[in-house]
Tab-separated table of C-alpha atoms in Angstrom:
chain	number	residue	atom	x	y	z
A	612	MET	CA	-3.935	21.223	18.613
A	613	THR	CA	-0.600	20.432	20.692
A	614	THR	CA	-0.550	18.535	23.956
A	615	GLU	CA	1.946	20.672	26.363
A	616	SER	CA	5.088	18.393	26.004
A	617	GLY	CA	4.192	19.188	21.667
A	618	ALA	CA	3.016	15.936	21.085
A	619	PRO	CA	-0.033	16.161	18.718
A	620	GLY	CA	-3.142	16.026	20.813
A	621	GLY	CA	-6.497	13.964	19.749
A	622	ASP	CA	-6.389	11.089	16.750
A	623	GLU	CA	-6.583	13.599	14.052
A	624	ALA	CA	-3.549	15.595	14.671
A	625	VAL	CA	-1.533	12.162	15.496
A	626	GLU	CA	-2.591	11.384	11.978
A	627	ARG	CA	-2.015	14.346	10.098
A	628	ARG	CA	1.201	14.570	11.550
A	629	LEU	CA	2.095	10.857	10.457
A	630	SER	CA	1.066	11.329	6.611
A	631	SER	CA	2.946	14.338	6.962
A	632	PRO	CA	5.489	14.203	3.901
A	633	SER	CA	8.739	15.356	3.805
A	634	PRO	CA	10.213	17.221	1.550
A	635	GLY	CA	12.103	14.426	0.376
A	636	LEU	CA	8.944	12.629	-0.136
A	637	VAL	CA	7.440	15.563	-1.891
A	638	GLN	CA	9.720	15.776	-4.399
A	639	ASP	CA	10.028	12.341	-5.247
A	640	ALA	CA	6.245	12.398	-6.084
A	641	ALA	CA	6.836	15.109	-8.594
A	642	GLN	CA	9.093	12.652	-10.704
A	643	ILE	CA	6.336	9.718	-10.209
A	644	ASP	CA	5.357	7.952	-13.477
A	645	GLY	CA	1.762	5.708	-12.818
A	646	ASP	CA	-0.389	5.490	-10.362
A	647	LEU	CA	0.727	4.066	-7.260
A	648	VAL	CA	-1.207	0.791	-5.796
A	649	ILE	CA	-0.861	0.263	-1.997
A	650	LEU	CA	-1.985	-3.349	-1.302
A	651	GLY	CA	-2.685	-4.328	2.450
A	652	ALA	CA	-3.276	-0.869	3.203
A	653	GLY	CA	-6.235	-1.654	5.125
A	654	GLY	CA	-3.552	-3.142	7.837
A	655	LYS	CA	-2.256	-0.706	10.607
A	656	MET	CA	0.309	1.326	8.767
A	657	GLY	CA	-1.684	0.786	5.292
A	658	PRO	CA	-4.193	4.201	5.703
A	659	THR	CA	-1.481	6.443	7.225
A	660	LEU	CA	0.745	5.764	3.899
A	661	ALA	CA	-1.868	6.092	1.605
A	662	MET	CA	-2.966	9.681	3.416
A	663	MET	CA	0.695	10.300	2.923
A	664	ALA	CA	1.182	9.547	-0.707
A	665	ARG	CA	-1.530	11.363	-1.408
A	666	ARG	CA	-0.202	14.222	0.264
A	667	ALA	CA	2.698	14.195	-0.830
A	668	LEU	CA	1.409	13.767	-4.688
A	669	ASP	CA	-0.728	16.917	-3.824
A	670	GLU	CA	2.107	19.406	-2.635
A	671	ALA	CA	4.185	18.246	-5.738
A	672	GLY	CA	1.232	19.129	-7.559
A	673	ARG	CA	0.785	15.633	-9.426
A	674	ARG	CA	-3.131	15.686	-8.504
A	675	GLU	CA	-3.845	13.286	-11.579
A	676	VAL	CA	-1.981	10.559	-10.075
A	677	VAL	CA	-3.855	8.583	-8.362
A	678	VAL	CA	-3.503	6.790	-4.882
A	679	HIS	CA	-5.256	2.921	-4.790
A	680	ALA	CA	-5.826	1.791	-1.699
A	681	VAL	CA	-6.134	-2.404	-1.891
A	682	SER	CA	-8.117	-4.180	0.925
A	683	ARG	CA	-11.136	-6.211	2.170
A	684	TRP	CA	-11.677	-3.140	4.134
A	685	SER	CA	-13.383	-4.552	7.156
A	686	ASP	CA	-13.188	-1.286	8.873
A	687	ALA	CA	-15.680	1.118	7.037
A	688	GLU	CA	-14.579	3.792	8.925
A	689	VAL	CA	-11.200	3.580	7.676
A	690	ARG	CA	-12.457	3.561	4.400
A	691	GLU	CA	-13.966	6.649	4.007
A	692	ARG	CA	-11.662	8.395	5.760
A	693	LEU	CA	-8.996	7.414	2.864
A	694	GLU	CA	-11.729	8.195	0.448
A	695	SER	CA	-12.564	12.325	2.119
A	696	ALA	CA	-8.644	12.563	1.857
A	697	GLY	CA	-8.569	11.946	-2.135
A	698	VAL	CA	-7.428	7.951	-2.082
A	699	SER	CA	-9.649	5.404	-4.188
A	700	THR	CA	-10.338	2.426	-2.452
A	701	VAL	CA	-10.491	-1.024	-3.761
A	702	VAL	CA	-12.227	-3.575	-2.220
A	703	ALA	CA	-10.784	-6.773	-3.103
A	704	ASP	CA	-9.632	-9.980	-1.244
A	705	LEU	CA	-6.159	-10.555	-2.383
A	706	ALA	CA	-5.922	-14.610	-1.173
A	707	SER	CA	-8.939	-15.041	-3.783
A	708	PRO	CA	-8.519	-17.259	-6.645
A	709	GLY	CA	-8.510	-14.857	-9.988
A	710	VAL	CA	-8.027	-11.426	-7.923
A	711	GLU	CA	-6.004	-9.820	-10.479
A	712	SER	CA	-8.390	-8.515	-12.505
A	713	GLN	CA	-9.726	-6.894	-9.431
A	714	LEU	CA	-6.499	-4.826	-8.973
A	715	PRO	CA	-6.278	-1.252	-10.416
A	716	ASP	CA	-2.986	-0.982	-13.057
A	717	GLY	CA	-0.325	1.190	-11.459
A	718	GLY	CA	2.971	1.980	-12.461
A	719	HIS	CA	4.261	1.528	-8.097
A	720	VAL	CA	3.264	-1.025	-6.050
A	721	VAL	CA	3.774	-1.184	-2.213
A	722	PHE	CA	2.992	-4.983	-0.983
A	723	MET	CA	2.088	-4.789	2.525
A	724	VAL	CA	1.182	-7.962	3.064
A	725	GLY	CA	2.455	-10.125	5.693
A	726	ALA	CA	1.038	-13.355	8.148
A	727	LYS	CA	3.239	-13.717	10.823
A	728	PHE	CA	0.703	-14.412	14.008
A	729	GLY	CA	-2.624	-16.297	14.398
A	730	VAL	CA	-1.768	-19.675	11.866
A	731	THR	CA	-1.474	-22.128	14.413
A	732	GLY	CA	-3.582	-24.687	12.305
A	733	GLN	CA	-3.973	-22.828	9.375
A	734	GLU	CA	-0.408	-22.783	7.935
A	735	TYR	CA	-1.531	-22.804	4.671
A	736	ARG	CA	-2.338	-19.058	5.180
A	737	ALA	CA	1.158	-17.960	6.035
A	738	TRP	CA	2.172	-20.125	2.902
A	739	LEU	CA	-0.457	-18.603	0.233
A	740	THR	CA	0.582	-14.666	1.995
A	741	ASN	CA	4.065	-14.927	2.494
A	742	ALA	CA	4.726	-16.697	-1.087
A	743	ALA	CA	2.048	-17.241	-3.554
A	744	LEU	CA	0.801	-14.425	-3.003
A	745	PRO	CA	3.582	-12.296	-3.822
A	746	HIS	CA	4.550	-14.419	-6.766
A	747	THR	CA	0.854	-13.341	-7.976
A	748	VAL	CA	1.342	-9.748	-7.445
A	749	THR	CA	4.160	-10.000	-9.846
A	750	GLN	CA	2.594	-11.414	-12.382
A	751	ARG	CA	0.010	-8.373	-12.380
A	752	TYR	CA	2.044	-5.696	-12.117
A	753	PRO	CA	5.765	-7.445	-14.264
A	754	ASP	CA	6.871	-3.904	-15.231
A	755	ALA	CA	5.834	-2.024	-12.360
A	756	ASP	CA	8.050	-0.991	-9.555
A	757	LEU	CA	6.904	-2.907	-6.612
A	758	ARG	CA	8.539	-2.703	-2.946
A	759	PRO	CA	7.904	-4.974	-0.602
A	760	VAL	CA	7.535	-3.010	2.655
A	761	HIS	CA	10.313	-4.298	5.589
A	762	ARG	CA	12.691	-2.828	8.285
A	763	GLN	CA	15.134	-1.923	5.107
A	764	ARG	CA	14.787	-0.814	1.757
A	765	LEU	CA	15.971	-3.376	-0.392
A	766	PRO	CA	15.823	-3.090	-4.419
A	767	VAL	CA	13.285	-5.758	-6.283
A	768	ASP	CA	15.551	-8.618	-7.793
A	769	ARG	CA	12.974	-9.618	-10.794
A	770	SER	CA	15.652	-12.192	-12.281
A	771	ALA	CA	14.684	-15.405	-10.316
A	772	LEU	CA	10.949	-14.391	-11.359
A	773	THR	CA	9.415	-15.765	-14.618
A	774	ARG	CA	6.267	-14.679	-16.318
A	775	THR	CA	4.141	-17.049	-17.729
A	776	GLU	CA	1.297	-16.644	-20.212
């Protein structure tokens, strides 16, 4: 359903349009090796990104590649919607000690976690989320194609990171 202006009408139509993969993304999805892990997938953009990834992989004929959406999942409805779209949801608090053992394997990781607002008086939360957690993620996924989400897509330089055993 669309409105007179051609805009999608209703939440489902908007979500369907926003999660439609471009032909280029479908081509890229055809080449993916390993599962996709989206960390922080329960936020504002995560559910749509996870659905878009699943749709791109399906259109590319790559149904065997799993899209893992990781979050605390405080909104059960969003989690159920992703599951019904073929996305595997993983419940994990990324700030918890030892969370690495709860995270699924993946050849590609999208890092959508960040703390910017609402930390007054709890500044340690911003440090934990924006500094310590990325280190934990790179330790858990040392060989993965890791893509932090920000305004510009830049290659990840791991030369400064060291792996501790």
